[in-house]
mmCIF file with all atom_site columns, C-alpha atoms in Angstrom:
data_model
loop_
_atom_site.group_PDB
_atom_site.id
_atom_site.type_symbol
_atom_site.label_atom_id
_atom_site.label_alt_id
_atom_site.label_comp_id
_atom_site.label_asym_id
_atom_site.label_entity_id
_atom_site.label_seq_id
_atom_site.pdbx_PDB_ins_code
_atom_site.Cartn_x
_atom_site.Cartn_y
_atom_site.Cartn_z
_atom_site.occupancy
_atom_site.B_iso_or_equiv
_atom_site.pdbx_formal_charge
_atom_site.auth_seq_id
_atom_site.auth_comp_id
_atom_site.auth_asym_id
_atom_site.auth_atom_id
_atom_site.pdbx_PDB_model_num
ATOM 1   C CA . MET A 1 1   ? 0.000   0.000  0.000   1.00 30.00 ? 1   MET A CA 1
ATOM 2   C CA . LEU A 1 2   ? 1.128   3.524  -0.742  1.00 34.00 ? 2   LEU A CA 1
ATOM 3   C CA . ASP A 1 3   ? 2.265   5.346  2.373   1.00 37.00 ? 3   ASP A CA 1
ATOM 4   C CA . ALA A 1 4   ? 2.063   8.942  1.180   1.00 41.00 ? 4   ALA A CA 1
ATOM 5   C CA . CYS A 1 5   ? 1.619   11.069 -1.871  1.00 45.00 ? 5   CYS A CA 1
ATOM 6   C CA . THR A 1 6   ? 2.875   14.635 -1.692  1.00 47.00 ? 6   THR A CA 1
ATOM 7   C CA . LEU A 1 7   ? 2.844   17.363 -4.311  1.00 47.00 ? 7   LEU A CA 1
ATOM 8   C CA . ASP A 1 8   ? 5.350   20.127 -3.605  1.00 48.00 ? 8   ASP A CA 1
ATOM 9   C CA . SER A 1 9   ? 4.596   23.111 -5.816  1.00 46.00 ? 9   SER A CA 1
ATOM 10  C CA . SER A 1 10  ? 7.674   25.003 -4.622  1.00 49.00 ? 10  SER A CA 1
ATOM 11  C CA . THR A 1 11  ? 10.009  22.406 -6.143  1.00 48.00 ? 11  THR A CA 1
ATOM 12  C CA . SER A 1 12  ? 7.626   21.182 -8.848  1.00 82.00 ? 12  SER A CA 1
ATOM 13  C CA . ALA A 1 13  ? 7.853   17.628 -7.583  1.00 81.00 ? 13  ALA A CA 1
ATOM 14  C CA . ALA A 1 14  ? 5.461   14.873 -6.606  1.00 82.00 ? 14  ALA A CA 1
ATOM 15  C CA . VAL A 1 15  ? 6.199   12.155 -4.089  1.00 83.00 ? 15  VAL A CA 1
ATOM 16  C CA . LEU A 1 16  ? 4.111   8.993  -4.298  1.00 79.00 ? 16  LEU A CA 1
ATOM 17  C CA . GLY A 1 17  ? 5.376   6.692  -1.561  1.00 76.00 ? 17  GLY A CA 1
ATOM 18  C CA . ASN A 1 18  ? 8.893   5.758  -2.658  1.00 80.00 ? 18  ASN A CA 1
ATOM 19  C CA . LEU A 1 19  ? 8.495   7.388  -6.094  1.00 85.00 ? 19  LEU A CA 1
ATOM 20  C CA . THR A 1 20  ? 9.691   10.961 -6.677  1.00 87.00 ? 20  THR A CA 1
ATOM 21  C CA . ILE A 1 21  ? 8.801   12.818 -9.856  1.00 88.00 ? 21  ILE A CA 1
ATOM 22  C CA . ASN A 1 22  ? 10.723  16.040 -10.446 1.00 88.00 ? 22  ASN A CA 1
ATOM 23  C CA . TYR A 1 23  ? 8.712   17.910 -13.068 1.00 87.00 ? 23  TYR A CA 1
ATOM 24  C CA . ALA A 1 24  ? 11.259  20.701 -13.565 1.00 85.00 ? 24  ALA A CA 1
ATOM 25  C CA . GLY A 1 25  ? 14.109  18.267 -14.176 1.00 88.00 ? 25  GLY A CA 1
ATOM 26  C CA . ARG A 1 26  ? 11.968  15.573 -15.815 1.00 90.00 ? 26  ARG A CA 1
ATOM 27  C CA . ARG A 1 27  ? 13.505  13.052 -13.418 1.00 90.00 ? 27  ARG A CA 1
ATOM 28  C CA . VAL A 1 28  ? 11.747  9.982  -12.078 1.00 92.00 ? 28  VAL A CA 1
ATOM 29  C CA . VAL A 1 29  ? 13.268  8.220  -9.085  1.00 90.00 ? 29  VAL A CA 1
ATOM 30  C CA . PRO A 1 30  ? 11.557  5.113  -7.681  1.00 90.00 ? 30  PRO A CA 1
ATOM 31  C CA . ALA A 1 31  ? 13.081  3.727  -4.474  1.00 85.00 ? 31  ALA A CA 1
ATOM 32  C CA . GLY A 1 32  ? 16.123  5.995  -4.741  1.00 87.00 ? 32  GLY A CA 1
ATOM 33  C CA . ARG A 1 33  ? 17.263  4.800  -8.183  1.00 91.00 ? 33  ARG A CA 1
ATOM 34  C CA . PRO A 1 34  ? 16.693  7.058  -11.202 1.00 94.00 ? 34  PRO A CA 1
ATOM 35  C CA . VAL A 1 35  ? 15.035  5.440  -14.213 1.00 94.00 ? 35  VAL A CA 1
ATOM 36  C CA . HIS A 1 36  ? 14.958  6.544  -17.820 1.00 94.00 ? 36  HIS A CA 1
ATOM 37  C CA . LEU A 1 37  ? 11.510  7.086  -19.295 1.00 94.00 ? 37  LEU A CA 1
ATOM 38  C CA . THR A 1 38  ? 10.710  7.738  -22.926 1.00 95.00 ? 38  THR A CA 1
ATOM 39  C CA . PRO A 1 39  ? 9.050   11.095 -23.615 1.00 93.00 ? 39  PRO A CA 1
ATOM 40  C CA . THR A 1 40  ? 5.659   9.383  -23.953 1.00 93.00 ? 40  THR A CA 1
ATOM 41  C CA . GLU A 1 41  ? 6.086   7.379  -20.740 1.00 94.00 ? 41  GLU A CA 1
ATOM 42  C CA . TYR A 1 42  ? 7.035   10.572 -18.914 1.00 94.00 ? 42  TYR A CA 1
ATOM 43  C CA . ARG A 1 43  ? 4.030   12.499 -20.291 1.00 92.00 ? 43  ARG A CA 1
ATOM 44  C CA . VAL A 1 44  ? 1.633   9.743  -19.173 1.00 94.00 ? 44  VAL A CA 1
ATOM 45  C CA . LEU A 1 45  ? 3.155   9.584  -15.679 1.00 93.00 ? 45  LEU A CA 1
ATOM 46  C CA . ALA A 1 46  ? 3.220   13.383 -15.381 1.00 90.00 ? 46  ALA A CA 1
ATOM 47  C CA . GLU A 1 47  ? -0.432  13.625 -16.448 1.00 91.00 ? 47  GLU A CA 1
ATOM 48  C CA . LEU A 1 48  ? -1.501  10.988 -13.928 1.00 92.00 ? 48  LEU A CA 1
ATOM 49  C CA . SER A 1 49  ? 0.538   12.397 -11.040 1.00 88.00 ? 49  SER A CA 1
ATOM 50  C CA . ALA A 1 50  ? -0.307  16.053 -11.731 1.00 86.00 ? 50  ALA A CA 1
ATOM 51  C CA . ASN A 1 51  ? -3.988  15.075 -11.549 1.00 87.00 ? 51  ASN A CA 1
ATOM 52  C CA . ALA A 1 52  ? -3.606  12.698 -8.620  1.00 86.00 ? 52  ALA A CA 1
ATOM 53  C CA . GLY A 1 53  ? -6.718  11.404 -6.931  1.00 88.00 ? 53  GLY A CA 1
ATOM 54  C CA . PRO A 1 54  ? -9.564  11.377 -9.423  1.00 92.00 ? 54  PRO A CA 1
ATOM 55  C CA . LEU A 1 55  ? -9.919  8.886  -12.230 1.00 94.00 ? 55  LEU A CA 1
ATOM 56  C CA . ILE A 1 56  ? -8.280  9.886  -15.515 1.00 94.00 ? 56  ILE A CA 1
ATOM 57  C CA . THR A 1 57  ? -10.173 8.269  -18.386 1.00 93.00 ? 57  THR A CA 1
ATOM 58  C CA . TYR A 1 58  ? -8.521  6.580  -21.346 1.00 91.00 ? 58  TYR A CA 1
ATOM 59  C CA . GLU A 1 59  ? -10.023 9.293  -23.546 1.00 89.00 ? 59  GLU A CA 1
ATOM 60  C CA . ARG A 1 60  ? -8.483  12.107 -21.504 1.00 90.00 ? 60  ARG A CA 1
ATOM 61  C CA . LEU A 1 61  ? -5.059  10.447 -21.418 1.00 91.00 ? 61  LEU A CA 1
ATOM 62  C CA . LEU A 1 62  ? -5.166  9.854  -25.169 1.00 89.00 ? 62  LEU A CA 1
ATOM 63  C CA . ASP A 1 63  ? -6.123  13.497 -25.774 1.00 87.00 ? 63  ASP A CA 1
ATOM 64  C CA . ARG A 1 64  ? -3.541  14.927 -23.373 1.00 88.00 ? 64  ARG A CA 1
ATOM 65  C CA . VAL A 1 65  ? -0.624  12.693 -24.373 1.00 88.00 ? 65  VAL A CA 1
ATOM 66  C CA . TRP A 1 66  ? -1.222  11.865 -28.035 1.00 84.00 ? 66  TRP A CA 1
ATOM 67  C CA . GLY A 1 67  ? -3.536  14.725 -28.993 1.00 81.00 ? 67  GLY A CA 1
ATOM 68  C CA . ARG A 1 68  ? -6.390  14.617 -31.436 1.00 66.00 ? 68  ARG A CA 1
ATOM 69  C CA . ARG A 1 69  ? -4.581  12.262 -33.821 1.00 63.00 ? 69  ARG A CA 1
ATOM 70  C CA . GLN A 1 70  ? -5.378  9.294  -31.537 1.00 61.00 ? 70  GLN A CA 1
ATOM 71  C CA . ARG A 1 71  ? -9.158  9.843  -31.409 1.00 62.00 ? 71  ARG A CA 1
ATOM 72  C CA . ASN A 1 72  ? -10.106 6.475  -32.919 1.00 72.00 ? 72  ASN A CA 1
ATOM 73  C CA . GLY A 1 73  ? -10.912 4.993  -29.496 1.00 73.00 ? 73  GLY A CA 1
ATOM 74  C CA . ASP A 1 74  ? -8.030  2.506  -29.535 1.00 83.00 ? 74  ASP A CA 1
ATOM 75  C CA . VAL A 1 75  ? -6.741  2.252  -25.950 1.00 87.00 ? 75  VAL A CA 1
ATOM 76  C CA . ARG A 1 76  ? -3.916  -0.180 -26.713 1.00 89.00 ? 76  ARG A CA 1
ATOM 77  C CA . PRO A 1 77  ? -1.254  2.559  -26.846 1.00 89.00 ? 77  PRO A CA 1
ATOM 78  C CA . ILE A 1 78  ? -2.097  3.750  -23.343 1.00 91.00 ? 78  ILE A CA 1
ATOM 79  C CA . ARG A 1 79  ? -2.235  0.207  -21.956 1.00 93.00 ? 79  ARG A CA 1
ATOM 80  C CA . THR A 1 80  ? 1.165   -0.521 -23.496 1.00 94.00 ? 80  THR A CA 1
ATOM 81  C CA . ILE A 1 81  ? 2.714   2.593  -21.943 1.00 96.00 ? 81  ILE A CA 1
ATOM 82  C CA . ILE A 1 82  ? 1.166   1.851  -18.531 1.00 96.00 ? 82  ILE A CA 1
ATOM 83  C CA . GLY A 1 83  ? 2.627   -1.670 -18.685 1.00 96.00 ? 83  GLY A CA 1
ATOM 84  C CA . LYS A 1 84  ? 6.087   -0.276 -19.468 1.00 96.00 ? 84  LYS A CA 1
ATOM 85  C CA . LEU A 1 85  ? 5.785   2.294  -16.681 1.00 95.00 ? 85  LEU A CA 1
ATOM 86  C CA . ARG A 1 86  ? 4.804   -0.367 -14.174 1.00 94.00 ? 86  ARG A CA 1
ATOM 87  C CA . ARG A 1 87  ? 7.836   -2.472 -15.093 1.00 94.00 ? 87  ARG A CA 1
ATOM 88  C CA . LYS A 1 88  ? 10.211  0.488  -14.826 1.00 94.00 ? 88  LYS A CA 1
ATOM 89  C CA . LEU A 1 89  ? 8.662   1.710  -11.561 1.00 92.00 ? 89  LEU A CA 1
ATOM 90  C CA . ASP A 1 90  ? 8.405   -1.813 -10.131 1.00 90.00 ? 90  ASP A CA 1
ATOM 91  C CA . ASP A 1 91  ? 4.657   -1.291 -9.654  1.00 88.00 ? 91  ASP A CA 1
ATOM 92  C CA . ASP A 1 92  ? 2.721   -4.572 -9.737  1.00 87.00 ? 92  ASP A CA 1
ATOM 93  C CA . ALA A 1 93  ? -0.640  -4.315 -11.522 1.00 87.00 ? 93  ALA A CA 1
ATOM 94  C CA . ASN A 1 94  ? -2.115  -6.872 -9.099  1.00 90.00 ? 94  ASN A CA 1
ATOM 95  C CA . ASN A 1 95  ? -0.920  -4.949 -6.033  1.00 90.00 ? 95  ASN A CA 1
ATOM 96  C CA . PRO A 1 96  ? -0.316  -1.387 -7.275  1.00 89.00 ? 96  PRO A CA 1
ATOM 97  C CA . ARG A 1 97  ? 1.283   1.403  -5.275  1.00 86.00 ? 97  ARG A CA 1
ATOM 98  C CA . CYS A 1 98  ? 1.390   4.162  -7.894  1.00 87.00 ? 98  CYS A CA 1
ATOM 99  C CA . ILE A 1 99  ? -0.867  3.454  -10.861 1.00 92.00 ? 99  ILE A CA 1
ATOM 100 C CA . PHE A 1 100 ? -4.314  2.029  -10.171 1.00 94.00 ? 100 PHE A CA 1
ATOM 101 C CA . THR A 1 101 ? -6.480  0.611  -12.962 1.00 94.00 ? 101 THR A CA 1
ATOM 102 C CA . GLU A 1 102 ? -10.179 1.328  -13.206 1.00 93.00 ? 102 GLU A CA 1
ATOM 103 C CA . PRO A 1 103 ? -11.167 -1.500 -15.593 1.00 92.00 ? 103 PRO A CA 1
ATOM 104 C CA . ARG A 1 104 ? -12.555 -0.387 -18.958 1.00 90.00 ? 104 ARG A CA 1
ATOM 105 C CA . VAL A 1 105 ? -12.446 3.273  -17.849 1.00 94.00 ? 105 VAL A CA 1
ATOM 106 C CA . GLY A 1 106 ? -8.918  4.544  -17.099 1.00 95.00 ? 106 GLY A CA 1
ATOM 107 C CA . TYR A 1 107 ? -6.283  4.995  -14.398 1.00 96.00 ? 107 TYR A CA 1
ATOM 108 C CA . ARG A 1 108 ? -5.626  6.993  -11.270 1.00 92.00 ? 108 ARG A CA 1
ATOM 109 C CA . THR A 1 109 ? -2.807  7.720  -8.868  1.00 90.00 ? 109 THR A CA 1
ATOM 110 C CA . PRO A 1 110 ? -3.303  8.292  -5.134  1.00 85.00 ? 110 PRO A CA 1
ATOM 111 C CA . GLU A 1 111 ? -4.429  11.766 -4.142  1.00 74.00 ? 111 GLU A CA 1
ATOM 112 C CA . ALA A 1 112 ? -1.622  14.209 -3.406  1.00 58.00 ? 112 ALA A CA 1
ATOM 113 C CA . ASP A 1 113 ? -1.253  15.709 0.059   1.00 49.00 ? 113 ASP A CA 1
ATOM 114 C CA . LYS A 1 114 ? 0.121   19.236 -0.149  1.00 44.00 ? 114 LYS A CA 1
ATOM 115 C CA . PRO A 1 115 ? 2.805   19.936 2.458   1.00 41.00 ? 115 PRO A CA 1
ATOM 116 C CA . GLU A 1 116 ? 1.914   22.540 5.106   1.00 38.00 ? 116 GLU A CA 1
#
Protein backbone atom coordinates (compact mmCIF):
# COMPACT_ATOMS: atom_id res chain seq x y z
CA MET A 1 0.00 0.00 0.00
CA LEU A 2 1.13 3.52 -0.74
CA ASP A 3 2.27 5.35 2.37
CA ALA A 4 2.06 8.94 1.18
CA CYS A 5 1.62 11.07 -1.87
CA THR A 6 2.87 14.63 -1.69
CA LEU A 7 2.84 17.36 -4.31
CA ASP A 8 5.35 20.13 -3.60
CA SER A 9 4.60 23.11 -5.82
CA SER A 10 7.67 25.00 -4.62
CA THR A 11 10.01 22.41 -6.14
CA SER A 12 7.63 21.18 -8.85
CA ALA A 13 7.85 17.63 -7.58
CA ALA A 14 5.46 14.87 -6.61
CA VAL A 15 6.20 12.16 -4.09
CA LEU A 16 4.11 8.99 -4.30
CA GLY A 17 5.38 6.69 -1.56
CA ASN A 18 8.89 5.76 -2.66
CA LEU A 19 8.49 7.39 -6.09
CA THR A 20 9.69 10.96 -6.68
CA ILE A 21 8.80 12.82 -9.86
CA ASN A 22 10.72 16.04 -10.45
CA TYR A 23 8.71 17.91 -13.07
CA ALA A 24 11.26 20.70 -13.57
CA GLY A 25 14.11 18.27 -14.18
CA ARG A 26 11.97 15.57 -15.82
CA ARG A 27 13.50 13.05 -13.42
CA VAL A 28 11.75 9.98 -12.08
CA VAL A 29 13.27 8.22 -9.08
CA PRO A 30 11.56 5.11 -7.68
CA ALA A 31 13.08 3.73 -4.47
CA GLY A 32 16.12 6.00 -4.74
CA ARG A 33 17.26 4.80 -8.18
CA PRO A 34 16.69 7.06 -11.20
CA VAL A 35 15.04 5.44 -14.21
CA HIS A 36 14.96 6.54 -17.82
CA LEU A 37 11.51 7.09 -19.29
CA THR A 38 10.71 7.74 -22.93
CA PRO A 39 9.05 11.09 -23.62
CA THR A 40 5.66 9.38 -23.95
CA GLU A 41 6.09 7.38 -20.74
CA TYR A 42 7.04 10.57 -18.91
CA ARG A 43 4.03 12.50 -20.29
CA VAL A 44 1.63 9.74 -19.17
CA LEU A 45 3.15 9.58 -15.68
CA ALA A 46 3.22 13.38 -15.38
CA GLU A 47 -0.43 13.63 -16.45
CA LEU A 48 -1.50 10.99 -13.93
CA SER A 49 0.54 12.40 -11.04
CA ALA A 50 -0.31 16.05 -11.73
CA ASN A 51 -3.99 15.07 -11.55
CA ALA A 52 -3.61 12.70 -8.62
CA GLY A 53 -6.72 11.40 -6.93
CA PRO A 54 -9.56 11.38 -9.42
CA LEU A 55 -9.92 8.89 -12.23
CA ILE A 56 -8.28 9.89 -15.51
CA THR A 57 -10.17 8.27 -18.39
CA TYR A 58 -8.52 6.58 -21.35
CA GLU A 59 -10.02 9.29 -23.55
CA ARG A 60 -8.48 12.11 -21.50
CA LEU A 61 -5.06 10.45 -21.42
CA LEU A 62 -5.17 9.85 -25.17
CA ASP A 63 -6.12 13.50 -25.77
CA ARG A 64 -3.54 14.93 -23.37
CA VAL A 65 -0.62 12.69 -24.37
CA TRP A 66 -1.22 11.87 -28.04
CA GLY A 67 -3.54 14.72 -28.99
CA ARG A 68 -6.39 14.62 -31.44
CA ARG A 69 -4.58 12.26 -33.82
CA GLN A 70 -5.38 9.29 -31.54
CA ARG A 71 -9.16 9.84 -31.41
CA ASN A 72 -10.11 6.48 -32.92
CA GLY A 73 -10.91 4.99 -29.50
CA ASP A 74 -8.03 2.51 -29.54
CA VAL A 75 -6.74 2.25 -25.95
CA ARG A 76 -3.92 -0.18 -26.71
CA PRO A 77 -1.25 2.56 -26.85
CA ILE A 78 -2.10 3.75 -23.34
CA ARG A 79 -2.24 0.21 -21.96
CA THR A 80 1.17 -0.52 -23.50
CA ILE A 81 2.71 2.59 -21.94
CA ILE A 82 1.17 1.85 -18.53
CA GLY A 83 2.63 -1.67 -18.68
CA LYS A 84 6.09 -0.28 -19.47
CA LEU A 85 5.79 2.29 -16.68
CA ARG A 86 4.80 -0.37 -14.17
CA ARG A 87 7.84 -2.47 -15.09
CA LYS A 88 10.21 0.49 -14.83
CA LEU A 89 8.66 1.71 -11.56
CA ASP A 90 8.40 -1.81 -10.13
CA ASP A 91 4.66 -1.29 -9.65
CA ASP A 92 2.72 -4.57 -9.74
CA ALA A 93 -0.64 -4.31 -11.52
CA ASN A 94 -2.11 -6.87 -9.10
CA ASN A 95 -0.92 -4.95 -6.03
CA PRO A 96 -0.32 -1.39 -7.28
CA ARG A 97 1.28 1.40 -5.27
CA CYS A 98 1.39 4.16 -7.89
CA ILE A 99 -0.87 3.45 -10.86
CA PHE A 100 -4.31 2.03 -10.17
CA THR A 101 -6.48 0.61 -12.96
CA GLU A 102 -10.18 1.33 -13.21
CA PRO A 103 -11.17 -1.50 -15.59
CA ARG A 104 -12.55 -0.39 -18.96
CA VAL A 105 -12.45 3.27 -17.85
CA GLY A 106 -8.92 4.54 -17.10
CA TYR A 107 -6.28 4.99 -14.40
CA ARG A 108 -5.63 6.99 -11.27
CA THR A 109 -2.81 7.72 -8.87
CA PRO A 110 -3.30 8.29 -5.13
CA GLU A 111 -4.43 11.77 -4.14
CA ALA A 112 -1.62 14.21 -3.41
CA ASP A 113 -1.25 15.71 0.06
CA LYS A 114 0.12 19.24 -0.15
CA PRO A 115 2.81 19.94 2.46
CA GLU A 116 1.91 22.54 5.11
